[in-house]
Amino acid sequence: MTRGVRGDDVEALRALLLALENVQRSPPEPIFLAVGELAQLLQISRSEIIERLDRLAGLNFIEGPGAYRESDWLFRRLTRRGEALAELIRDPDDWREALETYGPFLAR
């Protein structure tokens, strides 16, 4: 059985992915993400930020290499898959439509 995803989880993943899109560099190079600053920006805990970063990396939306000590996360770039997702969820109207369509499946 799959654990249901709460609406705020999905919103936080969206906000995090779009924030990462804004900080990635071209050409891609690893940068330290200040987990505490992201937590304040998104109004969730540091552990939740790390959990969501790990989830995005595990789903192949971002490249790490990942957690660095307890305060940072080493981020390289959005993958092609992550860029495609960011494009789909960027527009608030498109995002709202996707949630209305797929929200019941996320709650399972």
PDB file of C-alpha atoms in Angstrom, residues 3-102:
ATOM      1  CA  ARG A   3       1.350   6.153   1.709  1.00  0.00           C
ATOM      2  CA  GLY A   4      -0.820   9.085   0.663  1.00  0.00           C
ATOM      3  CA  VAL A   5       0.841  12.377  -0.094  1.00  0.00           C
ATOM      4  CA  ARG A   6      -0.513  15.389   1.729  1.00  0.00           C
ATOM      5  CA  GLY A   7      -1.279  18.514  -0.276  1.00  0.00           C
ATOM      6  CA  ASP A   8       1.350  20.521   1.590  1.00  0.00           C
ATOM      7  CA  ASP A   9       3.953  17.850   0.683  1.00  0.00           C
ATOM      8  CA  VAL A  10       3.200  18.310  -3.004  1.00  0.00           C
ATOM      9  CA  GLU A  11       3.218  22.104  -2.700  1.00  0.00           C
ATOM     10  CA  ALA A  12       6.569  22.013  -0.882  1.00  0.00           C
ATOM     11  CA  LEU A  13       8.068  19.727  -3.548  1.00  0.00           C
ATOM     12  CA  ARG A  14       6.848  22.116  -6.243  1.00  0.00           C
ATOM     13  CA  ALA A  15       8.256  25.162  -4.467  1.00  0.00           C
ATOM     14  CA  LEU A  16      11.563  23.412  -3.830  1.00  0.00           C
ATOM     15  CA  LEU A  17      11.972  22.245  -7.427  1.00  0.00           C
ATOM     16  CA  LEU A  18      11.257  25.737  -8.759  1.00  0.00           C
ATOM     17  CA  ALA A  19      13.676  27.262  -6.220  1.00  0.00           C
ATOM     18  CA  LEU A  20      16.385  24.836  -7.328  1.00  0.00           C
ATOM     19  CA  GLU A  21      15.767  25.736 -10.945  1.00  0.00           C
ATOM     20  CA  ASN A  22      16.541  29.358 -10.066  1.00  0.00           C
ATOM     21  CA  VAL A  23      19.868  28.604  -8.361  1.00  0.00           C
ATOM     22  CA  GLN A  24      21.350  26.055 -10.771  1.00  0.00           C
ATOM     23  CA  ARG A  25      24.306  27.254 -12.803  1.00  0.00           C
ATOM     24  CA  SER A  26      25.195  26.930 -16.435  1.00  0.00           C
ATOM     25  CA  PRO A  27      27.322  25.037 -17.140  1.00  0.00           C
ATOM     26  CA  PRO A  28      26.271  22.804 -14.237  1.00  0.00           C
ATOM     27  CA  GLU A  29      28.571  22.816 -11.237  1.00  0.00           C
ATOM     28  CA  PRO A  30      27.985  21.646  -7.677  1.00  0.00           C
ATOM     29  CA  ILE A  31      26.786  24.302  -5.253  1.00  0.00           C
ATOM     30  CA  PHE A  32      26.064  24.135  -1.551  1.00  0.00           C
ATOM     31  CA  LEU A  33      22.418  24.631  -0.693  1.00  0.00           C
ATOM     32  CA  ALA A  34      21.959  26.164   2.725  1.00  0.00           C
ATOM     33  CA  VAL A  35      19.283  23.861   4.105  1.00  0.00           C
ATOM     34  CA  GLY A  36      18.419  26.275   6.912  1.00  0.00           C
ATOM     35  CA  GLU A  37      17.764  29.113   4.480  1.00  0.00           C
ATOM     36  CA  LEU A  38      15.591  26.891   2.286  1.00  0.00           C
ATOM     37  CA  ALA A  39      13.684  25.765   5.382  1.00  0.00           C
ATOM     38  CA  GLN A  40      12.952  29.371   6.318  1.00  0.00           C
ATOM     39  CA  LEU A  41      11.992  30.278   2.758  1.00  0.00           C
ATOM     40  CA  LEU A  42       9.589  27.343   2.416  1.00  0.00           C
ATOM     41  CA  GLN A  43       8.491  27.437   6.076  1.00  0.00           C
ATOM     42  CA  ILE A  44       9.267  23.782   6.778  1.00  0.00           C
ATOM     43  CA  SER A  45      11.892  22.103   8.944  1.00  0.00           C
ATOM     44  CA  ARG A  46      15.483  21.380   7.935  1.00  0.00           C
ATOM     45  CA  SER A  47      14.849  17.646   8.110  1.00  0.00           C
ATOM     46  CA  GLU A  48      11.853  18.037   5.785  1.00  0.00           C
ATOM     47  CA  ILE A  49      14.017  19.947   3.294  1.00  0.00           C
ATOM     48  CA  ILE A  50      16.618  17.183   3.297  1.00  0.00           C
ATOM     49  CA  GLU A  51      13.891  14.548   2.963  1.00  0.00           C
ATOM     50  CA  ARG A  52      12.412  16.369  -0.027  1.00  0.00           C
ATOM     51  CA  LEU A  53      15.803  16.915  -1.670  1.00  0.00           C
ATOM     52  CA  ASP A  54      16.545  13.227  -1.250  1.00  0.00           C
ATOM     53  CA  ARG A  55      13.121  12.390  -2.692  1.00  0.00           C
ATOM     54  CA  LEU A  56      13.674  14.624  -5.738  1.00  0.00           C
ATOM     55  CA  ALA A  57      17.106  13.053  -6.267  1.00  0.00           C
ATOM     56  CA  GLY A  58      15.699   9.544  -5.819  1.00  0.00           C
ATOM     57  CA  LEU A  59      13.050  10.235  -8.447  1.00  0.00           C
ATOM     58  CA  ASN A  60      15.754  11.497 -10.819  1.00  0.00           C
ATOM     59  CA  PHE A  61      14.505  15.093 -10.914  1.00  0.00           C
ATOM     60  CA  ILE A  62      17.758  16.556  -9.547  1.00  0.00           C
ATOM     61  CA  GLU A  63      21.419  15.550  -9.358  1.00  0.00           C
ATOM     62  CA  GLY A  64      23.368  15.686  -6.125  1.00  0.00           C
ATOM     63  CA  PRO A  65      25.670  14.215  -4.882  1.00  0.00           C
ATOM     64  CA  GLY A  66      23.471  15.009  -1.867  1.00  0.00           C
ATOM     65  CA  ALA A  67      23.726  15.683   1.832  1.00  0.00           C
ATOM     66  CA  TYR A  68      26.921  17.312   3.051  1.00  0.00           C
ATOM     67  CA  ARG A  69      27.377  17.229   6.788  1.00  0.00           C
ATOM     68  CA  GLU A  70      24.237  18.280   8.619  1.00  0.00           C
ATOM     69  CA  SER A  71      23.746  21.799   7.365  1.00  0.00           C
ATOM     70  CA  ASP A  72      24.138  21.668   3.599  1.00  0.00           C
ATOM     71  CA  TRP A  73      23.131  19.676   0.554  1.00  0.00           C
ATOM     72  CA  LEU A  74      25.338  19.565  -2.515  1.00  0.00           C
ATOM     73  CA  PHE A  75      23.231  20.240  -5.603  1.00  0.00           C
ATOM     74  CA  ARG A  76      24.410  20.092  -9.197  1.00  0.00           C
ATOM     75  CA  ARG A  77      21.427  20.595 -11.494  1.00  0.00           C
ATOM     76  CA  LEU A  78      17.923  19.632 -12.497  1.00  0.00           C
ATOM     77  CA  THR A  79      17.942  16.569 -14.733  1.00  0.00           C
ATOM     78  CA  ARG A  80      16.113  16.609 -18.056  1.00  0.00           C
ATOM     79  CA  ARG A  81      13.237  14.973 -16.260  1.00  0.00           C
ATOM     80  CA  GLY A  82      13.352  17.685 -13.577  1.00  0.00           C
ATOM     81  CA  GLU A  83      13.441  20.445 -16.188  1.00  0.00           C
ATOM     82  CA  ALA A  84      10.398  18.927 -17.899  1.00  0.00           C
ATOM     83  CA  LEU A  85       8.547  18.774 -14.590  1.00  0.00           C
ATOM     84  CA  ALA A  86       9.485  22.373 -13.720  1.00  0.00           C
ATOM     85  CA  GLU A  87       8.135  23.490 -17.075  1.00  0.00           C
ATOM     86  CA  LEU A  88       4.837  21.709 -16.404  1.00  0.00           C
ATOM     87  CA  ILE A  89       4.344  23.059 -12.876  1.00  0.00           C
ATOM     88  CA  ARG A  90       5.689  26.609 -13.222  1.00  0.00           C
ATOM     89  CA  ASP A  91       2.452  28.274 -14.293  1.00  0.00           C
ATOM     90  CA  PRO A  92       0.033  28.514 -11.327  1.00  0.00           C
ATOM     91  CA  ASP A  93      -3.007  27.837 -13.532  1.00  0.00           C
ATOM     92  CA  ASP A  94      -1.426  24.716 -15.016  1.00  0.00           C
ATOM     93  CA  TRP A  95      -0.402  23.614 -11.519  1.00  0.00           C
ATOM     94  CA  ARG A  96      -3.931  24.078 -10.160  1.00  0.00           C
ATOM     95  CA  GLU A  97      -5.359  22.100 -13.085  1.00  0.00           C
ATOM     96  CA  ALA A  98      -2.867  19.272 -12.513  1.00  0.00           C
ATOM     97  CA  LEU A  99      -3.763  19.137  -8.809  1.00  0.00           C
ATOM     98  CA  GLU A 100      -7.466  19.021  -9.596  1.00  0.00           C
ATOM     99  CA  THR A 101      -6.891  16.216 -12.095  1.00  0.00           C
ATOM    100  CA  TYR A 102      -4.323  14.114 -10.234  1.00  0.00           C
TER     101      TYR A 102
END
